[in-house]
Coordinates of C-alpha atoms and ligand atoms in Angstrom, one line a residue:
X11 CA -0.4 13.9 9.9
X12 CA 2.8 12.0 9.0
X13 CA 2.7 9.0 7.1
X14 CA 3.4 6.4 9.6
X15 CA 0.9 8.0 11.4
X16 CA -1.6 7.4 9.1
X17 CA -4.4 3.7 9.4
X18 CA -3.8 1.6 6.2
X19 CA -6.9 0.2 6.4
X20 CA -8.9 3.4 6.5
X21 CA -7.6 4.0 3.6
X22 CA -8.2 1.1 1.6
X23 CA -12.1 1.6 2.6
X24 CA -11.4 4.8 1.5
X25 CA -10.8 3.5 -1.7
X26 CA -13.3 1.3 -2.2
X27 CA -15.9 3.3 -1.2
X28 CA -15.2 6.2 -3.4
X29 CA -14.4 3.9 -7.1
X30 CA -10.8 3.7 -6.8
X31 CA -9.6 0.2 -5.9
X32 CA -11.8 -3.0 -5.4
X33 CA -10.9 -6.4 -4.1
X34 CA -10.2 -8.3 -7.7
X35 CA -12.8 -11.6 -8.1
X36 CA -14.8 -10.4 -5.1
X37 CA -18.0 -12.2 -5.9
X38 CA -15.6 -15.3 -6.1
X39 CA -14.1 -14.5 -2.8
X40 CA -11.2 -12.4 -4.2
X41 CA -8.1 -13.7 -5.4
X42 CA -5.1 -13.4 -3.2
X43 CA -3.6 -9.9 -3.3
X44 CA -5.0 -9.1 -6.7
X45 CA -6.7 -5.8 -7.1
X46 CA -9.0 -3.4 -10.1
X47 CA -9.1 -0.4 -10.5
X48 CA -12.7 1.7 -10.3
X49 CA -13.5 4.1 -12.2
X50 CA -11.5 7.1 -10.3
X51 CA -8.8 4.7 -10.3
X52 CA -7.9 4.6 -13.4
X53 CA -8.6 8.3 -14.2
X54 CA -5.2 8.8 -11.6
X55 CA -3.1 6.1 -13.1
X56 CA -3.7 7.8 -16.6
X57 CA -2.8 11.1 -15.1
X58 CA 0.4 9.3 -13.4
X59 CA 1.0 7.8 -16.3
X60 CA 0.6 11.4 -18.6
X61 CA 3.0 12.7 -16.4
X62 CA 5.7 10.1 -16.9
X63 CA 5.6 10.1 -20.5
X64 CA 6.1 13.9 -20.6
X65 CA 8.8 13.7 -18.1
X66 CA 10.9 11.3 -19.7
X67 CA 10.0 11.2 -23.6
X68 CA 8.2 14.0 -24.6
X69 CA 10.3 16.9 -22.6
X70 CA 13.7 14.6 -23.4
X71 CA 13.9 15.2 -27.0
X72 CA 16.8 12.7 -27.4
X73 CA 13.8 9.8 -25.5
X74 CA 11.6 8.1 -28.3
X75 CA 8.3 5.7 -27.0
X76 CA 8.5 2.2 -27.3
X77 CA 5.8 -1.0 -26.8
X78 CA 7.1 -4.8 -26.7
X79 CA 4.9 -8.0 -26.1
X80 CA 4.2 -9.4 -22.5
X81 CA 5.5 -12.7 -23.7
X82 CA 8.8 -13.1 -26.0
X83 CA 10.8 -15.7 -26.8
X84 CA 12.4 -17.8 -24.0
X85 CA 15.9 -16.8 -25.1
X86 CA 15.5 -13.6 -24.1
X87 CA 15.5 -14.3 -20.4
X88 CA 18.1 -17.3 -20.7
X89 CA 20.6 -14.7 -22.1
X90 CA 19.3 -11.7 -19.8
X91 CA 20.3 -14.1 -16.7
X92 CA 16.3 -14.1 -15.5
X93 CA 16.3 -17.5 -16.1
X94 CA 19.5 -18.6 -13.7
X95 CA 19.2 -15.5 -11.2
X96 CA 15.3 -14.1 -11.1
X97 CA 15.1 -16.2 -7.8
X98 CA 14.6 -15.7 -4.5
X99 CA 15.5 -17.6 -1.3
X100 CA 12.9 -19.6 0.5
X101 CA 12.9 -21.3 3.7
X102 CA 9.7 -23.0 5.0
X103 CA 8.4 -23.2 8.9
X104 CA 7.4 -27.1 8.9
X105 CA 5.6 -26.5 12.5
X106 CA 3.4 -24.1 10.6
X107 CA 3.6 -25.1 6.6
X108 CA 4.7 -21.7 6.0
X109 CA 7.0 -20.2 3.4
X110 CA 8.7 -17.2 4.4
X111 CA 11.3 -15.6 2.0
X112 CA 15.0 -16.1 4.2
X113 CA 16.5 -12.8 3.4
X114 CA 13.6 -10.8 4.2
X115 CA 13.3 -12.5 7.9
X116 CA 17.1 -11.7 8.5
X117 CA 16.6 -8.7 6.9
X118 CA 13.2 -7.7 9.7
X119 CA 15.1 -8.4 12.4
X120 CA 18.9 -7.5 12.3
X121 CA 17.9 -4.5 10.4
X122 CA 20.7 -5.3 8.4
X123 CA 20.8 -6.2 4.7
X124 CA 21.7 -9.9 3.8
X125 CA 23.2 -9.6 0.0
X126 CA 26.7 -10.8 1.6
X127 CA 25.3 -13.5 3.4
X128 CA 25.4 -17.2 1.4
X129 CA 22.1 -19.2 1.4
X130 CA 24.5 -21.5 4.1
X131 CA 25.2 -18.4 6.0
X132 CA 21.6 -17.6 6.0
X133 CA 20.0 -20.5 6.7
X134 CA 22.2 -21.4 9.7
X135 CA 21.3 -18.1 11.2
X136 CA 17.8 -18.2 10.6
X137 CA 17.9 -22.0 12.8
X138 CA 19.7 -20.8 15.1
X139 CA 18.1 -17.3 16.2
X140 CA 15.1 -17.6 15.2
X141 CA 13.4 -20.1 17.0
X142 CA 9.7 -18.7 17.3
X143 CA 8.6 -16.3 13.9
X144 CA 4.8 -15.6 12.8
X145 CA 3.2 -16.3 16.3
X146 CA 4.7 -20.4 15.5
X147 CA 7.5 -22.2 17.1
X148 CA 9.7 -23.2 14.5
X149 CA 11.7 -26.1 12.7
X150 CA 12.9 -24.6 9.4
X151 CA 13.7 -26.7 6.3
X152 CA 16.6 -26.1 4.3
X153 CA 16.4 -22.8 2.1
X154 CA 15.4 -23.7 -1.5
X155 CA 15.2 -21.6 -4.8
X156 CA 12.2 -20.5 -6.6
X157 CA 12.4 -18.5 -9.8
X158 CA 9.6 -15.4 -10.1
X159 CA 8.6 -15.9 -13.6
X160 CA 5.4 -17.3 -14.7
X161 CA 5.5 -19.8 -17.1
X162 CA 2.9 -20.1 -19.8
X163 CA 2.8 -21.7 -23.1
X164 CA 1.6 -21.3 -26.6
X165 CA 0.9 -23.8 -29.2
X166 CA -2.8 -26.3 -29.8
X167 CA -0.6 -29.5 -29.4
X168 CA 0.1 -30.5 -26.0
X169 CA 3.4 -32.0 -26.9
X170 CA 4.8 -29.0 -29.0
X171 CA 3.5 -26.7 -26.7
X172 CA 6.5 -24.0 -26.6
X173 CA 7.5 -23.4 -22.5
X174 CA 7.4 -19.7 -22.2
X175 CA 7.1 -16.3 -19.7
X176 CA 5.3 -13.7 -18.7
X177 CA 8.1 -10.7 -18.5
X178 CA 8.9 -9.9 -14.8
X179 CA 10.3 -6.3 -16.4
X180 CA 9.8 -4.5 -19.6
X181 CA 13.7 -3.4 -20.0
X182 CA 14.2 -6.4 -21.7
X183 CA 11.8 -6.3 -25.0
X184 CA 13.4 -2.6 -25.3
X185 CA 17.3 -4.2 -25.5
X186 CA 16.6 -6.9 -28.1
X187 CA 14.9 -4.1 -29.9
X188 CA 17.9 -1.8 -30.2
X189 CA 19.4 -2.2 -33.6
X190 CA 15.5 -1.2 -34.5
X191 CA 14.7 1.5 -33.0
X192 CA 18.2 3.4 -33.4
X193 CA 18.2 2.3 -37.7
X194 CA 14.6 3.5 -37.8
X195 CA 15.0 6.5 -36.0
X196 CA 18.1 7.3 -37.3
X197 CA 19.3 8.5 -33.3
X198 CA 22.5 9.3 -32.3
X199 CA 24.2 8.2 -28.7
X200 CA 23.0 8.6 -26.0
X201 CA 19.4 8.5 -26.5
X202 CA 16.7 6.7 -24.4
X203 CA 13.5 3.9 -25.0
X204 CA 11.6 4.1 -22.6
X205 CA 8.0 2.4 -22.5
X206 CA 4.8 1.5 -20.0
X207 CA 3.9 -1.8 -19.6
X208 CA 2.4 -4.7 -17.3
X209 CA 5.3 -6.9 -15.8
X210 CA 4.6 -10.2 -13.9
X211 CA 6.5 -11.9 -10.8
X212 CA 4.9 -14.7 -8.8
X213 CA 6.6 -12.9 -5.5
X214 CA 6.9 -14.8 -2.9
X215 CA 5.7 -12.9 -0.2
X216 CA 3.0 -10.1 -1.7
X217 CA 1.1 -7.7 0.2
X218 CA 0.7 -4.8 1.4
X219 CA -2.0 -3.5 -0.6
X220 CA -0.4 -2.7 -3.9
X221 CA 2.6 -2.2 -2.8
X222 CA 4.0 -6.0 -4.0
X223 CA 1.7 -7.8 -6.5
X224 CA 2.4 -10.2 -9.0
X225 CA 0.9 -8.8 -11.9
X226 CA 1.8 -4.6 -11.5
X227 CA 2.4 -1.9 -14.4
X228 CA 6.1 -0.8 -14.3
X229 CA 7.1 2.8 -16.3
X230 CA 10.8 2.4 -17.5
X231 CA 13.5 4.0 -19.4
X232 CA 16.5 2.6 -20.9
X233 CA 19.0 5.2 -22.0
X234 CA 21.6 4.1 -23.9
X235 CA 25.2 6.4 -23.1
X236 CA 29.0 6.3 -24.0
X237 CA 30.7 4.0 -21.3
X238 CA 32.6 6.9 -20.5
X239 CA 30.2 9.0 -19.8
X240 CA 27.6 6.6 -17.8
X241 CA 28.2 8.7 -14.4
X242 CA 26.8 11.9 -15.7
X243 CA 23.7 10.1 -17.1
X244 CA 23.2 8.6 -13.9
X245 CA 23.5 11.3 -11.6
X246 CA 21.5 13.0 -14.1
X247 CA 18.4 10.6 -14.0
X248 CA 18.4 10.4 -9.9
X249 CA 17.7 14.1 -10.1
X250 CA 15.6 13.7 -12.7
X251 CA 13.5 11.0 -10.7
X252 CA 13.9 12.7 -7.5
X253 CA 12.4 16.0 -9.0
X254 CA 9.6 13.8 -11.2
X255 CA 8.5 12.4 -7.6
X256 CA 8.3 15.5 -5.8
X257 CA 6.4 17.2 -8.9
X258 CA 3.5 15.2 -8.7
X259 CA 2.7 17.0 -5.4
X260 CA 4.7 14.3 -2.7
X261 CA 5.7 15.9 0.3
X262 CA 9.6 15.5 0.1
X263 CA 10.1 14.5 3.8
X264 CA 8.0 10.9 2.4
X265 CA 11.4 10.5 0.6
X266 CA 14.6 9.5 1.1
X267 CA 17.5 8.7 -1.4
X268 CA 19.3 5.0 -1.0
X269 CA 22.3 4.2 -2.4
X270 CA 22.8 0.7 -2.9
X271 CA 26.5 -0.8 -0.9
X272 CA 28.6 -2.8 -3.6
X273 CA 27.3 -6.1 -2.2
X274 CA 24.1 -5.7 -2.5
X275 CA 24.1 -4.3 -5.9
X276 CA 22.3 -6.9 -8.4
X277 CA 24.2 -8.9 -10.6
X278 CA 24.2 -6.5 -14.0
X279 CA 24.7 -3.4 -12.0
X280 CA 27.4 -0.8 -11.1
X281 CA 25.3 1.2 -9.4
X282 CA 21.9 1.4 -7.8
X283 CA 20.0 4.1 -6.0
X284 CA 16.4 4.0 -5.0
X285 CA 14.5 6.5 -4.1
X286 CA 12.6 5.2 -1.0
X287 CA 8.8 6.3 0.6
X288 CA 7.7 6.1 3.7
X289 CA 4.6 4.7 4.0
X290 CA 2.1 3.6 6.6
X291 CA 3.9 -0.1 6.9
X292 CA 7.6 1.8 6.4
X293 CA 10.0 3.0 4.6
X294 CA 10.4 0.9 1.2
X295 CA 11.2 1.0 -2.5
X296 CA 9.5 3.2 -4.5
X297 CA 11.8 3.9 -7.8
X298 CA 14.8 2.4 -8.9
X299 CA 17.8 4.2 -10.8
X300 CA 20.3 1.7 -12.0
X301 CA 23.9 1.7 -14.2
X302 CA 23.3 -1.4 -16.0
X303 CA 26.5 -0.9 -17.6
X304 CA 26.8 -2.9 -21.2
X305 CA 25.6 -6.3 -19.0
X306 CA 22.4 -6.5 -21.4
X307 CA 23.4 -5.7 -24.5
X308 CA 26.2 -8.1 -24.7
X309 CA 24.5 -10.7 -23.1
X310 CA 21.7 -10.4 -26.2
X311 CA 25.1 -10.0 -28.2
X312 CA 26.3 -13.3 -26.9
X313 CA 23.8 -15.7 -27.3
X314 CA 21.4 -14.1 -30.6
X315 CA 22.3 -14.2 -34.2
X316 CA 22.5 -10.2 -34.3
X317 CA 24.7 -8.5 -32.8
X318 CA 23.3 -5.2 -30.7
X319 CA 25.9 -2.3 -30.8
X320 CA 26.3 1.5 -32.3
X321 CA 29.1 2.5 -34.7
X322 CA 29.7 6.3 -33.8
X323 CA 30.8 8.2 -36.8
X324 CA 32.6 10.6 -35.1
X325 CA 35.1 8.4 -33.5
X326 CA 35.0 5.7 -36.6
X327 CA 34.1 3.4 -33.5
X328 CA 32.0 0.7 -32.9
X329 CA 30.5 1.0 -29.5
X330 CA 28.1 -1.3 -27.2
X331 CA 26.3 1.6 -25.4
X332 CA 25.9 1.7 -21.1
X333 CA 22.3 1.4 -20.3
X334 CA 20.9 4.0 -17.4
X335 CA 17.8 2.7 -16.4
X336 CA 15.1 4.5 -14.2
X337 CA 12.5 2.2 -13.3
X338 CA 8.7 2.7 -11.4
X339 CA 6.0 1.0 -10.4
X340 CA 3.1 2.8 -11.9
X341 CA 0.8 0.7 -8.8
X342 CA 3.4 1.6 -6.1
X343 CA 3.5 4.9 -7.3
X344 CA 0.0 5.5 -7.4
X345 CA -0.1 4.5 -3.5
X346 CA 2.3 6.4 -2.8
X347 CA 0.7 9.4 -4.2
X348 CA -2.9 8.6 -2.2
X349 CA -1.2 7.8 1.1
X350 CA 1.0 11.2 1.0
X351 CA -2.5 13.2 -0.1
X352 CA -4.5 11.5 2.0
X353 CA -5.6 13.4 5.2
X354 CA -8.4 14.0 7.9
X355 CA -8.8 18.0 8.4
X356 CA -10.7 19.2 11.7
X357 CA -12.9 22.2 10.3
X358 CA -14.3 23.1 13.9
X359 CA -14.9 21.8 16.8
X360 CA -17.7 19.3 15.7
X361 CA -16.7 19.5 11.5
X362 CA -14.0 17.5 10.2
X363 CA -13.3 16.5 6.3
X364 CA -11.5 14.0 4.5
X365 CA -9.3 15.6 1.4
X366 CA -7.5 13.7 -1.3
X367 CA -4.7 17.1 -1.8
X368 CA -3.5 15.8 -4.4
X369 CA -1.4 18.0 -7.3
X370 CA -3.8 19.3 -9.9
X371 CA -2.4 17.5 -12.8
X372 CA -3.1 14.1 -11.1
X373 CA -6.7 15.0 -9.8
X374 CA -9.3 12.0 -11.1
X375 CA -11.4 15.2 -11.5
X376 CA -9.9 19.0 -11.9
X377 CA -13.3 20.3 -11.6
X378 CA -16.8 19.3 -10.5
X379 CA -20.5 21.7 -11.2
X380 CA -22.6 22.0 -9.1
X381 CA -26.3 23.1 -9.9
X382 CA -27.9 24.2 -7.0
X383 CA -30.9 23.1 -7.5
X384 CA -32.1 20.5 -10.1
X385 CA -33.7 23.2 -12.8
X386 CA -30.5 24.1 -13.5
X387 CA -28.5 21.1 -14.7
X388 CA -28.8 21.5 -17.8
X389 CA -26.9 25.0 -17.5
X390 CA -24.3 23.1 -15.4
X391 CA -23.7 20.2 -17.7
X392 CA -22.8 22.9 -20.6
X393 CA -20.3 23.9 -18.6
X394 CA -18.9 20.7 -17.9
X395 CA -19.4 19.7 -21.3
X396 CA -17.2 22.4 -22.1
X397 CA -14.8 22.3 -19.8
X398 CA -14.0 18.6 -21.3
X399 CA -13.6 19.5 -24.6
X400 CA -11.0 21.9 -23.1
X401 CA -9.4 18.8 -22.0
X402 CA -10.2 19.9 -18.0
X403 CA -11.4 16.9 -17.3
X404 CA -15.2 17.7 -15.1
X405 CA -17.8 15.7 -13.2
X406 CA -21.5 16.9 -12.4
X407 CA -23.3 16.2 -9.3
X408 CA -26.7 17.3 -8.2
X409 CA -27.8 15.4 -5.4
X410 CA -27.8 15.8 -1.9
X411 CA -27.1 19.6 0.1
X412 CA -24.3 21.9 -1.4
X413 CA -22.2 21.1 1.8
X414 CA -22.7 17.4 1.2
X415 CA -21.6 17.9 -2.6
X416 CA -18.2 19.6 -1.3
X417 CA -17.2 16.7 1.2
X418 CA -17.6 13.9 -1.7
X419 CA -15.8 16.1 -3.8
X420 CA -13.1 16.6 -1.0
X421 CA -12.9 13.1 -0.4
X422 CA -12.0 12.5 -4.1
X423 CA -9.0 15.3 -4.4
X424 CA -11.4 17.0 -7.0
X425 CA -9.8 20.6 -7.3
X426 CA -12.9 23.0 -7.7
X427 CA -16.2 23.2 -7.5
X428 CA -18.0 25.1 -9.5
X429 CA -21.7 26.6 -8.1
X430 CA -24.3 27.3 -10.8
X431 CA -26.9 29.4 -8.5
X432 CA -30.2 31.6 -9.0
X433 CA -28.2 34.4 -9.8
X434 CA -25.7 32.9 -12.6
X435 CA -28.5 33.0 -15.3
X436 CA -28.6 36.7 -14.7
X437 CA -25.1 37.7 -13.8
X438 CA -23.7 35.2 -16.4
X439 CA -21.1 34.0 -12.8
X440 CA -20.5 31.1 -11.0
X441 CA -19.3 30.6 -7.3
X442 CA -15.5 28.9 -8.2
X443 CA -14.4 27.0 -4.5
X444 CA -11.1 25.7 -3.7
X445 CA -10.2 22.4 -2.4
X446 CA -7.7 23.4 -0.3
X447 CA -8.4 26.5 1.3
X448 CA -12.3 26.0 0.7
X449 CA -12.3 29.9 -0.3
X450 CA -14.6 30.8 -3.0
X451 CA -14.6 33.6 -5.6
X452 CA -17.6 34.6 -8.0
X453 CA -16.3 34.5 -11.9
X454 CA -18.1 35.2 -15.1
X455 CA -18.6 31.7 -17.2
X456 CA -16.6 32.8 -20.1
X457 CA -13.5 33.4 -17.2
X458 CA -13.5 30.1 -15.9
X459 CA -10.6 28.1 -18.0
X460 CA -8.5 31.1 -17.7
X461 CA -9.0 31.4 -14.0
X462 CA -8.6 27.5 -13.8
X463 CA -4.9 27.8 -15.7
X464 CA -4.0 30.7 -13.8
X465 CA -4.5 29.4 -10.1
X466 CA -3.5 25.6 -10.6
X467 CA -0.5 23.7 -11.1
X468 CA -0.9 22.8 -14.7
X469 CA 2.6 21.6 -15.2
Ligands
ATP26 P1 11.4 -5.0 -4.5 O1 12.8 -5.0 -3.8 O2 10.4 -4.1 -3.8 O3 10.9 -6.3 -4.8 P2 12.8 -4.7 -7.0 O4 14.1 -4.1 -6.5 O5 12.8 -6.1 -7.3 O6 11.6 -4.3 -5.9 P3 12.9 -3.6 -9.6 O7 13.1 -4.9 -10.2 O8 14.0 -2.6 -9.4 O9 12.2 -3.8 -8.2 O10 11.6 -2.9 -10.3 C1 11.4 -1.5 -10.5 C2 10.2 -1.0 -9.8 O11 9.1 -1.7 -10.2 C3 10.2 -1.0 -8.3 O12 10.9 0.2 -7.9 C4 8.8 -0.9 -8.0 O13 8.3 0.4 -8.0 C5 8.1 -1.7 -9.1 N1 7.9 -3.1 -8.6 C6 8.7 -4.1 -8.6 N2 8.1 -5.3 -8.2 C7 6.9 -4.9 -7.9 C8 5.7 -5.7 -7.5 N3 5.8 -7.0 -7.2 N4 4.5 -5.0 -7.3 C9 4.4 -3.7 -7.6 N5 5.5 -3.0 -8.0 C10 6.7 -3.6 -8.2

């Protein structure tokens, strides 16, 4: 089943029932696009998140880990431009009192993308052809600005209180740490910072499950390059992200490389390419790979006391680095991931089964034991027990039939199940079933991690 094919909402049930997403608030009547993360949840955003970090620190031995604060001083994002630029274009529908962002209605039905156009240019086409929108006639109102950043403040007295943000990216609290990380770690260009981190917008028009939100987890990299040689990083790190997606198990026709046109590029960039998915509502942004050029670092060098730049010995130069930046949602990516694994598979005529296929490395649970019957759990908790210490992470269920146990195991992208039986007390085996195929294989107890590393995608 293709992607577009497949019913948002079933999904989002799917979720809720099973422990991986719940309506935030809930008992207060939610709060508007806001959503927690269950139990199961959290167990694949780790595993997302395990995965990034090996990708583009740990495996990158020039890439060094990094974790700045959620709220930083308010110079930061005067000199950085989020202060003049972080804004987007609103128009409102006074029939209806609704706020609609103007470059996204232009954009839904020309098909066409609006970066050229002026807010005039925009706002006279948008009262002129579009004279009915959102089920409302209409009678627009000029477009205004709002900036995304939330504001928040610290300090007891009212009067001193300092006005500052909530980050709408984490790239920044890795540039005004640059002199410290490359003294400290002694590294030598090009070398990369890359960090996880919550990042805040107060987007304008959010939806679509977690797809937009204004409070979303973001995974980025900043590697710093010679300016001559900012190309080859970049090419390098849209393979790089291209390969990262399709190694966490997404199907690579869900994908499609963008390339950004010069007039849309943003204002600190000299070139942009995003890797796009297609999901049940269309295609859209999933990662960004940007050249940021030198645009950050001499903006911090420009209006801060310090000045951020790298004197390379071999050319007895002093250098401000070009910044390659790779950039995910960990949220987005995490739907992503469910909507391409998610699928509805007709065992027979009157059997069908839900299945989470998702990649091994991501599963909430690798593998779940089964006692057949309740006098022998406590055999089957050893072995889970043991399996987790082995860092395979397990789960244990012993209610309801065996056939029962599989579908809620299906249902969850759990990769094997492991039978405990009448027989295994004697014949020291277990009944081993995979996911996928549903074949199943008996193997002694003392086999099962290596037959677990052999037949899975551990990687
Ligand atoms: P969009 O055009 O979708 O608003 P963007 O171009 O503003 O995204 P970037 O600033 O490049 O996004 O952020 C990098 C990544 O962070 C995006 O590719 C996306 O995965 C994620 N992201 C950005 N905004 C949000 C959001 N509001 N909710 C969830 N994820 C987000």
């Amino acid at each position: 089943m293709k992607n577009k094919d497949k019913d948002m909402n079933e999904i989002i049930n799917h979720l809720k029932t099973f422990g991986f997403v719940f309506q935030s608030s809930e008992i207060y009547g939610g709060l508007s696009n806001t959503w927690d993360y269950g139990p199961l949840g959290i167990l694949l955003i780790n595993n997302i998140k395990k995965n990034w970090w090996k990708k583009f620190i740990t495996l990158e031995s020039k890439n060094v880990g990094f974790d700045s604060k959620v709220i930083l001083n308010s110079k930061v994002w005067q000199s950085s431009g989020h202060l003049q630029n972080f804004a987007d274009p609103l128009i409102e529908n006074k029939i209806n009192n609704k706020r609609y962002r103007a470059d996204h209605i232009y954009e839904e039905i020309t098909k066409q993308n609006s970066s050229s156009l002026t807010d005039q240019e925009l706002e006279k086409w948008i009262k002129e052809n579009v004279k009915e929108y959102d089920n409302s006639k209409t009678d627009w109102t000029e477009i205004k600005h709002f900036n995304l950043m939330f504001k928040t403040a610290q300090g007891v007295v009212e009067q001193t209180k300092n006005q500052l943000y909530l980050r709408p990216e984490t790239a920044q609290g890795i540039f005004i740490n640059f002199n410290n990380v490359q003294r400290a770690m002694r590294l030598k260009l090009p070398f990369g910072i890359g960090q996880i981190g919550k990042s805040f917008r107060n987007e304008v028009t959010p939806g679509n499950f977690i797809f937009r939100t204004r409070e979303f987890e973001q995974m980025e990299l900043e590697y710093f390059t010679f300016p001559n040689d900012d190309e080859n990083a970049y090419k390098y790190y849209v393979e790089k992200s291209k390969n990262f997606i399709l190694d966490l198990g997404i199907n690579k026709e869900s994908i499609r490389l963008r390339i950004h046109s010069e007039d849309e590029l943003a204002h600190y960039a000299k070139a942009t390419t995003d890797i796009e998915f297609e999901f049940p509502f269309g295609w859209g942004e999933l990662m960004g790979i940007a050249n940021r050029t030198d645009f950050d670092l001499k903006a911090h060098n420009k209006f801060s006391d310090i000045e951020l730049k790298y004197f390379d010995q071999e050319s007895n130069q002093t250098i401000i680095p070009y910044v390659i930046e790779p950039s995910v949602g960990v949220d987005r990516l995490m739907l992503a991931i469910i909507v391409d694994s998610f699928c509805i598979e007709q065992i027979d005529q009157k059997d069908s089964r839900i299945i989470m296929k998702l990649d091994y490395k991501l599963c909430p649970y690798k593998v779940c034991v089964l006692p057949l019957v309740k006098a022998q759990s406590l055999q089957s908790k050893k072995i889970m027990e043991y399996l987790n210490e082995n860092d395979i992470e397990t789960n244990f269920d012993e209610s309801g039939s065996i056939g029962k146990r599989y579908r809620r195991q299906d249902a969850i992208g759990t990769f094997w199940c492991i039978t405990y039986d009448y027989d295994s007390d004697i014949d020291n085996s277990v009944t081993i079933r995979n996911r996928d195929t549903m074949k199943q294989e008996r193997i002694k107890i003392d086999q099962i991690i290596d037959y677990i590393n052999k037949n899975s995608n551990t990687k």
